[in-house]
Amino acid sequence: MKKLTAILAFFFIAGTIYSAPASNPKIKFIKGNIQDKIASVKEDAIDNAYSIAQSAVDFVIENIELLKDDRDFAGLAVASVYAYPEKEFSENVDLVLGKFGSIFYLIKDQNVRVSILDKLLSVSSAISNDEIVAFINNYLAGASNDKVALTDVEKKSIQVISKIGNDKSFELLYYIYNHDIWPEYRKETKKALISLADKSTGFLMNEIRKADFTEMKLIYSIFIENSELSSTIKSEIAENLLSNSMIIIRDSSKISKELSAFQFNNCSIICQNSWTRGYALVISYFDIAKTEFAAGFLTNEQFATIISYVEKTASKDSVKVLTAYLEELNKETEKGNLPASNIASAVIQALGNLGDKSAFDCLLFTTYLNYPEDIVAQARRALSSLKW
């Protein structure tokens, strides 16, 4: 009986000793099946010198050719990616990205790829993210060039680079949007472009300078019409759009109502935002606006507004062009061709506000012409406002 009791005690103790390590995640990972390995990755202590997640990633890479289409194997890849220690990125970013890249490109499972993109975003704030952004840019460039079907992977890629992307990301997104690569995700792509616009003004201005009118309208719709973009960037874009549109219509046969309205809107952005860098351009635009107004492509109200914009530049050139224009109106009035009252009033008011004495002769002559009495009275008030 004593001998039997001793034998039972031995097996009980042995069983306890054998079963005790089963709670150790490392042993569970080594000995277990795929589900056990997933569980051990989740149970691993965060402060281990070498985490089970690292071992799991290595295991995935070693067996990827055999098991890349297995769902459980994909689950292990997802768990190990999410659990991968952040410090490894800061210490060995190229090595880690190499491993993640192998998993990303060899396992087609969307959950695996999205988990990698999630992980890269989560660690990006703690390290220099140039390599991470390049990784995502390269994938999106390939996917957009190949025009692959839109999946959660492409969506997540766009979401991530909208937050951490660089100027190359912007160029890529602009290509995707401009060529309508994934039309069902167009709204989100546009939002991503807006979020990166401040990093990519050089590229965008270069695109404007070589754009045709169709592309300029696209750029306007993306950036100028977006309430989230800063007034500074909008103004710079508007300046370049106006400048390039003026080059387009050096041939007067290309003037149209649509193009005239486009120029007016961009001039308005420049002046309403007090973008002084674009004021010289506004002066140059005035001659084109006169032609467009004479052709009936700008309304009286629009042209009167442009006159007020020229006044706002408050320069010698603004006085010069407005005085010259009032002289033109005076000559037409002498011939019996009275201008619209709001146009004559706008020019006179602008010259009075500017107060430059070089406008004296022109304003004085206005008072002797057959303008309506209110216009003549306004010219007299403008005369009294001149500074001597």
CSV table of C-alpha atoms in Angstrom, one decimal:
chain,number,residue,atom,x,y,z
A,1,MET,CA,0.0,0.0,0.0
A,2,LYS,CA,2.8,2.4,0.9
A,3,LYS,CA,4.5,1.5,-2.4
A,4,LEU,CA,1.3,2.3,-4.4
A,5,THR,CA,0.9,5.6,-2.6
A,6,ALA,CA,4.5,6.5,-3.4
A,7,ILE,CA,4.0,5.7,-7.1
A,8,LEU,CA,0.8,7.8,-7.3
A,9,ALA,CA,2.5,10.7,-5.5
A,10,PHE,CA,5.4,10.5,-8.0
A,11,PHE,CA,3.1,10.7,-11.0
A,12,PHE,CA,1.1,13.5,-9.4
A,13,ILE,CA,4.3,15.5,-8.8
A,14,ALA,CA,5.6,14.7,-12.3
A,15,GLY,CA,2.3,15.7,-13.8
A,16,THR,CA,2.4,19.0,-11.9
A,17,ILE,CA,6.0,19.6,-13.0
A,18,TYR,CA,5.1,18.8,-16.6
A,19,SER,CA,1.9,20.8,-16.7
A,20,ALA,CA,3.3,23.9,-15.0
A,21,PRO,CA,5.1,25.2,-18.0
A,22,ALA,CA,2.0,25.0,-20.1
A,23,SER,CA,1.0,28.4,-18.7
A,24,ASN,CA,4.3,29.9,-20.1
A,25,PRO,CA,3.5,31.7,-23.3
A,26,LYS,CA,6.9,30.9,-24.8
A,27,ILE,CA,6.5,27.2,-24.3
A,28,LYS,CA,2.9,27.4,-25.6
A,29,PHE,CA,4.1,29.1,-28.7
A,30,ILE,CA,6.9,26.6,-29.3
A,31,LYS,CA,4.8,23.5,-28.7
A,32,GLY,CA,1.3,24.6,-29.7
A,33,ASN,CA,-0.7,24.6,-32.9
A,34,ILE,CA,-1.5,27.8,-34.7
A,35,GLN,CA,-4.4,28.7,-32.3
A,36,ASP,CA,-2.0,28.1,-29.4
A,37,LYS,CA,0.6,30.3,-31.0
A,38,ILE,CA,-2.0,33.1,-31.5
A,39,ALA,CA,-3.0,32.8,-27.8
A,40,SER,CA,0.6,32.9,-26.6
A,41,VAL,CA,1.3,36.1,-28.6
A,42,LYS,CA,-1.7,37.8,-26.9
A,43,GLU,CA,-0.6,36.6,-23.5
A,44,ASP,CA,3.1,37.6,-23.8
A,45,ALA,CA,4.4,40.2,-21.4
A,46,ILE,CA,5.1,43.6,-22.9
A,47,ASP,CA,8.5,44.0,-21.3
A,48,ASN,CA,10.0,40.7,-22.4
A,49,ALA,CA,13.6,41.3,-23.8
A,50,TYR,CA,12.6,39.5,-27.0
A,51,SER,CA,8.8,39.2,-27.4
A,52,ILE,CA,6.9,36.2,-28.7
A,53,ALA,CA,5.5,38.6,-31.3
A,54,GLN,CA,9.0,38.8,-32.8
A,55,SER,CA,9.3,35.0,-32.8
A,56,ALA,CA,5.8,34.8,-34.3
A,57,VAL,CA,6.7,37.2,-37.1
A,58,ASP,CA,9.9,35.1,-37.8
A,59,PHE,CA,7.7,32.0,-37.8
A,60,VAL,CA,5.3,33.5,-40.2
A,61,ILE,CA,8.1,34.5,-42.6
A,62,GLU,CA,9.7,31.1,-42.4
A,63,ASN,CA,6.5,29.3,-43.3
A,64,ILE,CA,4.9,31.8,-45.6
A,65,GLU,CA,5.3,29.9,-48.8
A,66,LEU,CA,3.5,26.9,-47.4
A,67,LEU,CA,0.8,28.6,-45.4
A,68,LYS,CA,0.2,32.0,-47.0
A,69,ASP,CA,-3.4,31.0,-48.0
A,70,ASP,CA,-4.3,29.5,-44.6
A,71,ARG,CA,-6.8,31.5,-42.6
A,72,ASP,CA,-5.5,30.5,-39.2
A,73,PHE,CA,-1.9,31.4,-40.4
A,74,ALA,CA,-3.2,34.8,-41.4
A,75,GLY,CA,-4.7,35.2,-37.9
A,76,LEU,CA,-1.3,34.5,-36.4
A,77,ALA,CA,0.3,37.1,-38.7
A,78,VAL,CA,-2.3,39.7,-37.6
A,79,ALA,CA,-1.8,39.0,-33.9
A,80,SER,CA,2.0,39.1,-34.2
A,81,VAL,CA,1.9,42.4,-36.1
A,82,TYR,CA,-0.3,44.2,-33.6
A,83,ALA,CA,1.8,42.9,-30.7
A,84,TYR,CA,5.1,43.7,-32.2
A,85,PRO,CA,7.2,45.9,-29.8
A,86,GLU,CA,7.3,49.5,-30.8
A,87,LYS,CA,10.9,49.9,-29.6
A,88,GLU,CA,12.0,47.6,-32.4
A,89,PHE,CA,10.9,50.2,-35.0
A,90,SER,CA,13.0,52.9,-33.5
A,91,GLU,CA,16.1,50.6,-33.1
A,92,ASN,CA,15.8,48.5,-36.3
A,93,VAL,CA,13.3,50.2,-38.6
A,94,ASP,CA,14.8,48.9,-41.8
A,95,LEU,CA,14.9,45.4,-40.5
A,96,VAL,CA,11.3,45.5,-39.2
A,97,LEU,CA,10.0,47.0,-42.4
A,98,GLY,CA,11.8,44.3,-44.4
A,99,LYS,CA,10.0,41.7,-42.4
A,100,PHE,CA,6.6,43.4,-42.5
A,101,GLY,CA,7.1,43.9,-46.3
A,102,SER,CA,7.6,40.2,-46.8
A,103,ILE,CA,4.4,39.5,-44.9
A,104,PHE,CA,2.5,42.3,-46.6
A,105,TYR,CA,3.3,41.3,-50.2
A,106,LEU,CA,3.3,37.6,-49.8
A,107,ILE,CA,0.1,37.2,-47.8
A,108,LYS,CA,-2.9,38.6,-49.8
A,109,ASP,CA,-5.3,38.5,-46.9
A,110,GLN,CA,-6.7,42.0,-46.4
A,111,ASN,CA,-6.8,41.7,-42.6
A,112,VAL,CA,-3.0,41.0,-42.6
A,113,ARG,CA,-2.3,44.0,-44.8
A,114,VAL,CA,-4.6,46.3,-42.9
A,115,SER,CA,-3.0,45.3,-39.6
A,116,ILE,CA,0.4,46.2,-40.9
A,117,LEU,CA,-0.8,49.6,-42.1
A,118,ASP,CA,-2.5,50.1,-38.7
A,119,LYS,CA,0.8,49.2,-36.9
A,120,LEU,CA,2.8,51.5,-39.1
A,121,LEU,CA,0.5,54.4,-38.3
A,122,SER,CA,0.6,53.7,-34.6
A,123,VAL,CA,4.4,53.8,-34.4
A,124,SER,CA,4.9,56.7,-36.8
A,125,SER,CA,4.7,59.4,-34.2
A,126,ALA,CA,7.5,57.8,-32.2
A,127,ILE,CA,10.1,57.6,-35.0
A,128,SER,CA,11.2,59.3,-38.1
A,129,ASN,CA,8.5,58.0,-40.5
A,130,ASP,CA,10.2,58.6,-43.9
A,131,GLU,CA,10.7,54.9,-44.4
A,132,ILE,CA,7.2,54.1,-43.3
A,133,VAL,CA,5.7,56.7,-45.7
A,134,ALA,CA,7.9,55.4,-48.5
A,135,PHE,CA,6.7,51.9,-47.8
A,136,ILE,CA,3.0,52.9,-48.2
A,137,ASN,CA,3.7,55.3,-51.1
A,138,ASN,CA,5.4,52.4,-53.0
A,139,TYR,CA,2.4,50.1,-52.5
A,140,LEU,CA,-0.2,52.7,-53.5
A,141,ALA,CA,1.9,53.7,-56.6
A,142,GLY,CA,1.9,50.1,-57.7
A,143,ALA,CA,-1.8,49.5,-57.0
A,144,SER,CA,-2.9,52.7,-58.8
A,145,ASN,CA,-0.6,52.0,-61.8
A,146,ASP,CA,-2.0,48.5,-62.1
A,147,LYS,CA,-5.6,49.9,-61.5
A,148,VAL,CA,-6.3,47.1,-59.0
A,149,ALA,CA,-9.8,46.8,-57.6
A,150,LEU,CA,-10.3,49.0,-54.5
A,151,THR,CA,-10.2,47.1,-51.3
A,152,ASP,CA,-9.8,47.9,-47.6
A,153,VAL,CA,-6.1,47.8,-48.1
A,154,GLU,CA,-6.1,50.7,-50.6
A,155,LYS,CA,-8.6,52.6,-48.4
A,156,LYS,CA,-6.4,52.2,-45.3
A,157,SER,CA,-3.3,53.2,-47.3
A,158,ILE,CA,-4.9,56.5,-48.3
A,159,GLN,CA,-6.2,57.0,-44.8
A,160,VAL,CA,-2.7,56.5,-43.3
A,161,ILE,CA,-0.7,58.7,-45.7
A,162,SER,CA,-3.3,61.4,-45.3
A,163,LYS,CA,-2.1,61.6,-41.7
A,164,ILE,CA,1.6,61.0,-42.1
A,165,GLY,CA,2.3,61.5,-45.8
A,166,ASN,CA,4.8,63.7,-47.5
A,167,ASP,CA,5.0,65.6,-50.8
A,168,LYS,CA,5.4,62.3,-52.7
A,169,SER,CA,2.2,61.1,-51.1
A,170,PHE,CA,0.4,64.2,-52.3
A,171,GLU,CA,1.7,63.7,-55.9
A,172,LEU,CA,0.4,60.1,-55.8
A,173,LEU,CA,-3.0,61.1,-54.4
A,174,TYR,CA,-3.3,63.8,-57.0
A,175,TYR,CA,-2.6,61.3,-59.8
A,176,ILE,CA,-5.2,58.9,-58.3
A,177,TYR,CA,-7.8,61.7,-58.1
A,178,ASN,CA,-7.0,63.3,-61.4
A,179,HIS,CA,-7.1,60.0,-63.3
A,180,ASP,CA,-10.2,58.8,-61.3
A,181,ILE,CA,-8.5,55.5,-60.4
A,182,TRP,CA,-10.9,54.6,-57.6
A,183,PRO,CA,-14.0,56.7,-58.3
A,184,GLU,CA,-15.9,55.1,-55.4
A,185,TYR,CA,-13.3,56.5,-53.0
A,186,ARG,CA,-13.0,59.9,-54.7
A,187,LYS,CA,-14.4,61.9,-51.8
A,188,GLU,CA,-12.0,60.4,-49.3
A,189,THR,CA,-9.0,60.9,-51.7
A,190,LYS,CA,-9.9,64.5,-52.1
A,191,LYS,CA,-10.0,64.9,-48.3
A,192,ALA,CA,-6.5,63.3,-48.1
A,193,LEU,CA,-5.2,65.8,-50.7
A,194,ILE,CA,-6.4,68.7,-48.6
A,195,SER,CA,-4.7,67.3,-45.5
A,196,LEU,CA,-1.3,67.2,-47.3
A,197,ALA,CA,-1.7,70.4,-49.4
A,198,ASP,CA,0.6,72.5,-47.1
A,199,LYS,CA,3.4,70.0,-47.7
A,200,SER,CA,3.1,70.1,-51.5
A,201,THR,CA,2.6,73.7,-52.7
A,202,GLY,CA,5.7,73.5,-54.9
A,203,PHE,CA,4.3,70.5,-56.8
A,204,LEU,CA,0.9,71.9,-57.0
A,205,MET,CA,2.0,75.3,-58.4
A,206,ASN,CA,4.1,73.5,-61.0
A,207,GLU,CA,1.0,71.5,-62.0
A,208,ILE,CA,-1.0,74.7,-62.4
A,209,ARG,CA,1.7,76.3,-64.6
A,210,LYS,CA,1.4,73.5,-67.1
A,211,ALA,CA,-2.3,72.8,-66.7
A,212,ASP,CA,-5.0,73.3,-69.4
A,213,PHE,CA,-8.3,74.9,-68.4
A,214,THR,CA,-9.9,71.6,-67.6
A,215,GLU,CA,-7.2,70.7,-65.1
A,216,MET,CA,-7.2,74.2,-63.6
A,217,LYS,CA,-11.0,73.8,-63.0
A,218,LEU,CA,-10.3,70.5,-61.3
A,219,ILE,CA,-7.6,72.1,-59.0
A,220,TYR,CA,-10.0,74.9,-58.2
A,221,SER,CA,-12.8,72.5,-57.2
A,222,ILE,CA,-10.4,70.5,-55.0
A,223,PHE,CA,-8.7,73.3,-53.1
A,224,ILE,CA,-10.4,76.7,-53.5
A,225,GLU,CA,-13.9,75.4,-52.9
A,226,ASN,CA,-12.8,73.5,-49.7
A,227,SER,CA,-13.5,75.2,-46.5
A,228,GLU,CA,-10.8,73.3,-44.6
A,229,LEU,CA,-7.9,74.7,-46.5
A,230,SER,CA,-6.1,77.7,-45.1
A,231,SER,CA,-6.6,81.1,-46.7
A,232,THR,CA,-2.8,81.4,-47.3
A,233,ILE,CA,-2.7,78.2,-49.5
A,234,LYS,CA,-5.9,79.1,-51.2
A,235,SER,CA,-4.6,82.5,-52.1
A,236,GLU,CA,-1.3,81.2,-53.5
A,237,ILE,CA,-3.3,78.6,-55.6
A,238,ALA,CA,-5.7,81.4,-56.8
A,239,GLU,CA,-2.8,83.6,-57.8
A,240,ASN,CA,-1.2,80.8,-59.9
A,241,LEU,CA,-4.6,79.8,-61.4
A,242,LEU,CA,-5.3,83.4,-62.4
A,243,SER,CA,-1.8,83.9,-63.8
A,244,ASN,CA,-2.0,80.7,-66.0
A,245,SER,CA,-5.5,81.5,-67.1
A,246,MET,CA,-4.3,84.9,-68.3
A,247,ILE,CA,-1.6,83.2,-70.4
A,248,ILE,CA,-4.2,80.9,-71.9
A,249,ILE,CA,-6.3,83.8,-73.3
A,250,ARG,CA,-3.6,85.8,-74.9
A,251,ASP,CA,-5.5,84.7,-77.9
A,252,SER,CA,-8.7,86.6,-77.5
A,253,SER,CA,-10.6,83.9,-79.4
A,254,LYS,CA,-10.3,81.7,-76.3
A,255,ILE,CA,-12.2,84.1,-74.1
A,256,SER,CA,-15.4,82.6,-72.8
A,257,LYS,CA,-18.0,83.3,-70.2
A,258,GLU,CA,-16.8,80.3,-68.2
A,259,LEU,CA,-13.1,81.3,-68.3
A,260,SER,CA,-14.0,84.9,-67.4
A,261,ALA,CA,-16.0,83.8,-64.4
A,262,PHE,CA,-13.1,81.5,-63.4
A,263,GLN,CA,-10.7,84.4,-63.5
A,264,PHE,CA,-13.0,86.7,-61.6
A,265,ASN,CA,-13.4,84.1,-58.8
A,266,ASN,CA,-9.6,83.7,-58.4
A,267,CYS,CA,-9.1,87.4,-58.4
A,268,SER,CA,-11.7,87.6,-55.6
A,269,ILE,CA,-9.8,85.0,-53.5
A,270,ILE,CA,-6.6,87.1,-53.9
A,271,CYS,CA,-8.2,90.3,-52.8
A,272,GLN,CA,-10.7,89.1,-50.2
A,273,ASN,CA,-7.8,87.4,-48.4
A,274,SER,CA,-5.5,90.5,-48.8
A,275,TRP,CA,-2.9,88.4,-50.6
A,276,THR,CA,-0.6,91.3,-51.3
A,277,ARG,CA,1.9,89.1,-53.2
A,278,GLY,CA,-0.8,88.8,-55.9
A,279,TYR,CA,-1.7,92.5,-56.2
A,280,ALA,CA,0.6,93.1,-59.2
A,281,LEU,CA,-1.2,90.3,-61.0
A,282,VAL,CA,-4.5,91.9,-60.2
A,283,ILE,CA,-3.4,95.1,-61.9
A,284,SER,CA,-2.3,93.1,-65.0
A,285,TYR,CA,-5.6,91.3,-65.0
A,286,PHE,CA,-7.5,94.5,-65.2
A,287,ASP,CA,-6.9,94.9,-69.0
A,288,ILE,CA,-8.1,91.4,-69.6
A,289,ALA,CA,-11.2,92.0,-67.5
A,290,LYS,CA,-11.9,95.2,-69.6
A,291,THR,CA,-11.9,93.1,-72.7
A,292,GLU,CA,-14.1,90.4,-71.1
A,293,PHE,CA,-16.5,93.1,-69.9
A,294,ALA,CA,-16.7,94.7,-73.3
A,295,ALA,CA,-17.5,91.3,-74.8
A,296,GLY,CA,-20.3,90.7,-72.4
A,297,PHE,CA,-18.6,87.9,-70.4
A,298,LEU,CA,-18.5,89.8,-67.2
A,299,THR,CA,-21.6,91.6,-65.7
A,300,ASN,CA,-21.6,95.2,-64.6
A,301,GLU,CA,-21.5,94.1,-61.0
A,302,GLN,CA,-18.6,91.8,-61.5
A,303,PHE,CA,-16.5,94.5,-63.4
A,304,ALA,CA,-17.4,97.1,-60.7
A,305,THR,CA,-16.1,94.6,-58.1
A,306,ILE,CA,-12.9,94.2,-60.1
A,307,ILE,CA,-12.4,98.0,-60.1
A,308,SER,CA,-12.7,97.9,-56.3
A,309,TYR,CA,-10.1,95.1,-56.2
A,310,VAL,CA,-7.7,97.2,-58.3
A,311,GLU,CA,-8.2,100.1,-55.8
A,312,LYS,CA,-7.4,97.7,-52.9
A,313,THR,CA,-3.9,97.2,-54.3
A,314,ALA,CA,-3.3,100.9,-53.4
A,315,SER,CA,-0.3,101.3,-55.7
A,316,LYS,CA,0.9,103.8,-58.3
A,317,ASP,CA,0.0,101.3,-60.9
A,318,SER,CA,-3.6,101.1,-59.6
A,319,VAL,CA,-4.0,104.9,-59.9
A,320,LYS,CA,-2.5,104.7,-63.4
A,321,VAL,CA,-4.8,102.0,-64.8
A,322,LEU,CA,-7.9,103.5,-63.2
A,323,THR,CA,-7.2,107.0,-64.4
A,324,ALA,CA,-6.6,105.6,-67.9
A,325,TYR,CA,-9.9,103.8,-67.7
A,326,LEU,CA,-11.8,106.9,-66.6
A,327,GLU,CA,-10.2,108.7,-69.5
A,328,GLU,CA,-11.6,106.0,-71.8
A,329,LEU,CA,-15.1,106.5,-70.3
A,330,ASN,CA,-14.8,110.3,-70.6
A,331,LYS,CA,-14.0,109.9,-74.3
A,332,GLU,CA,-17.0,107.6,-74.9
A,333,THR,CA,-19.2,110.0,-72.9
A,334,GLU,CA,-18.1,112.9,-75.2
A,335,LYS,CA,-19.3,110.8,-78.1
A,336,GLY,CA,-22.6,110.3,-76.4
A,337,ASN,CA,-21.9,106.8,-75.2
A,338,LEU,CA,-22.6,106.9,-71.5
A,339,PRO,CA,-21.1,104.0,-69.5
A,340,ALA,CA,-23.2,102.1,-66.9
A,341,SER,CA,-23.6,104.4,-63.9
A,342,ASN,CA,-22.2,101.8,-61.4
A,343,ILE,CA,-19.0,101.4,-63.5
A,344,ALA,CA,-18.4,105.2,-63.7
A,345,SER,CA,-19.2,105.5,-60.0
A,346,ALA,CA,-16.8,102.6,-59.1
A,347,VAL,CA,-13.9,104.2,-61.0
A,348,ILE,CA,-14.5,107.7,-59.5
A,349,GLN,CA,-15.0,106.3,-56.0
A,350,ALA,CA,-11.7,104.3,-56.3
A,351,LEU,CA,-9.7,107.3,-57.5
A,352,GLY,CA,-11.1,109.4,-54.7
A,353,ASN,CA,-10.3,106.8,-52.1
A,354,LEU,CA,-6.7,106.4,-53.5
A,355,GLY,CA,-6.3,110.2,-53.3
A,356,ASP,CA,-3.5,110.4,-55.7
A,357,LYS,CA,-3.2,113.9,-57.2
A,358,SER,CA,-2.3,112.5,-60.7
A,359,ALA,CA,-6.0,111.8,-61.2
A,360,PHE,CA,-6.9,115.5,-60.8
A,361,ASP,CA,-7.1,116.4,-64.5
A,362,CYS,CA,-9.2,113.4,-65.4
A,363,LEU,CA,-11.6,113.9,-62.5
A,364,LEU,CA,-11.9,117.6,-63.2
A,365,PHE,CA,-12.7,116.8,-66.9
A,366,THR,CA,-15.4,114.4,-65.7
A,367,THR,CA,-17.3,117.2,-64.0
A,368,TYR,CA,-17.7,119.0,-67.4
A,369,LEU,CA,-19.2,116.1,-69.2
A,370,ASN,CA,-22.7,115.1,-69.7
A,371,TYR,CA,-22.8,112.5,-66.9
A,372,PRO,CA,-25.8,112.2,-64.6
A,373,GLU,CA,-25.7,114.7,-61.9
A,374,ASP,CA,-25.0,112.2,-59.2
A,375,ILE,CA,-21.8,111.0,-61.1
A,376,VAL,CA,-20.7,114.6,-61.5
A,377,ALA,CA,-21.2,115.3,-57.8
A,378,GLN,CA,-19.2,112.2,-57.0
A,379,ALA,CA,-16.4,113.4,-59.2
A,380,ARG,CA,-16.3,116.7,-57.3
A,381,ARG,CA,-16.1,114.8,-54.0
A,382,ALA,CA,-13.3,112.7,-55.3
A,383,LEU,CA,-11.4,115.9,-56.4
A,384,SER,CA,-11.7,117.2,-52.8
A,385,SER,CA,-10.3,113.9,-51.5
A,386,LEU,CA,-7.0,114.2,-53.4
A,387,LYS,CA,-3.9,114.6,-51.4
A,388,TRP,CA,-1.5,117.5,-52.4
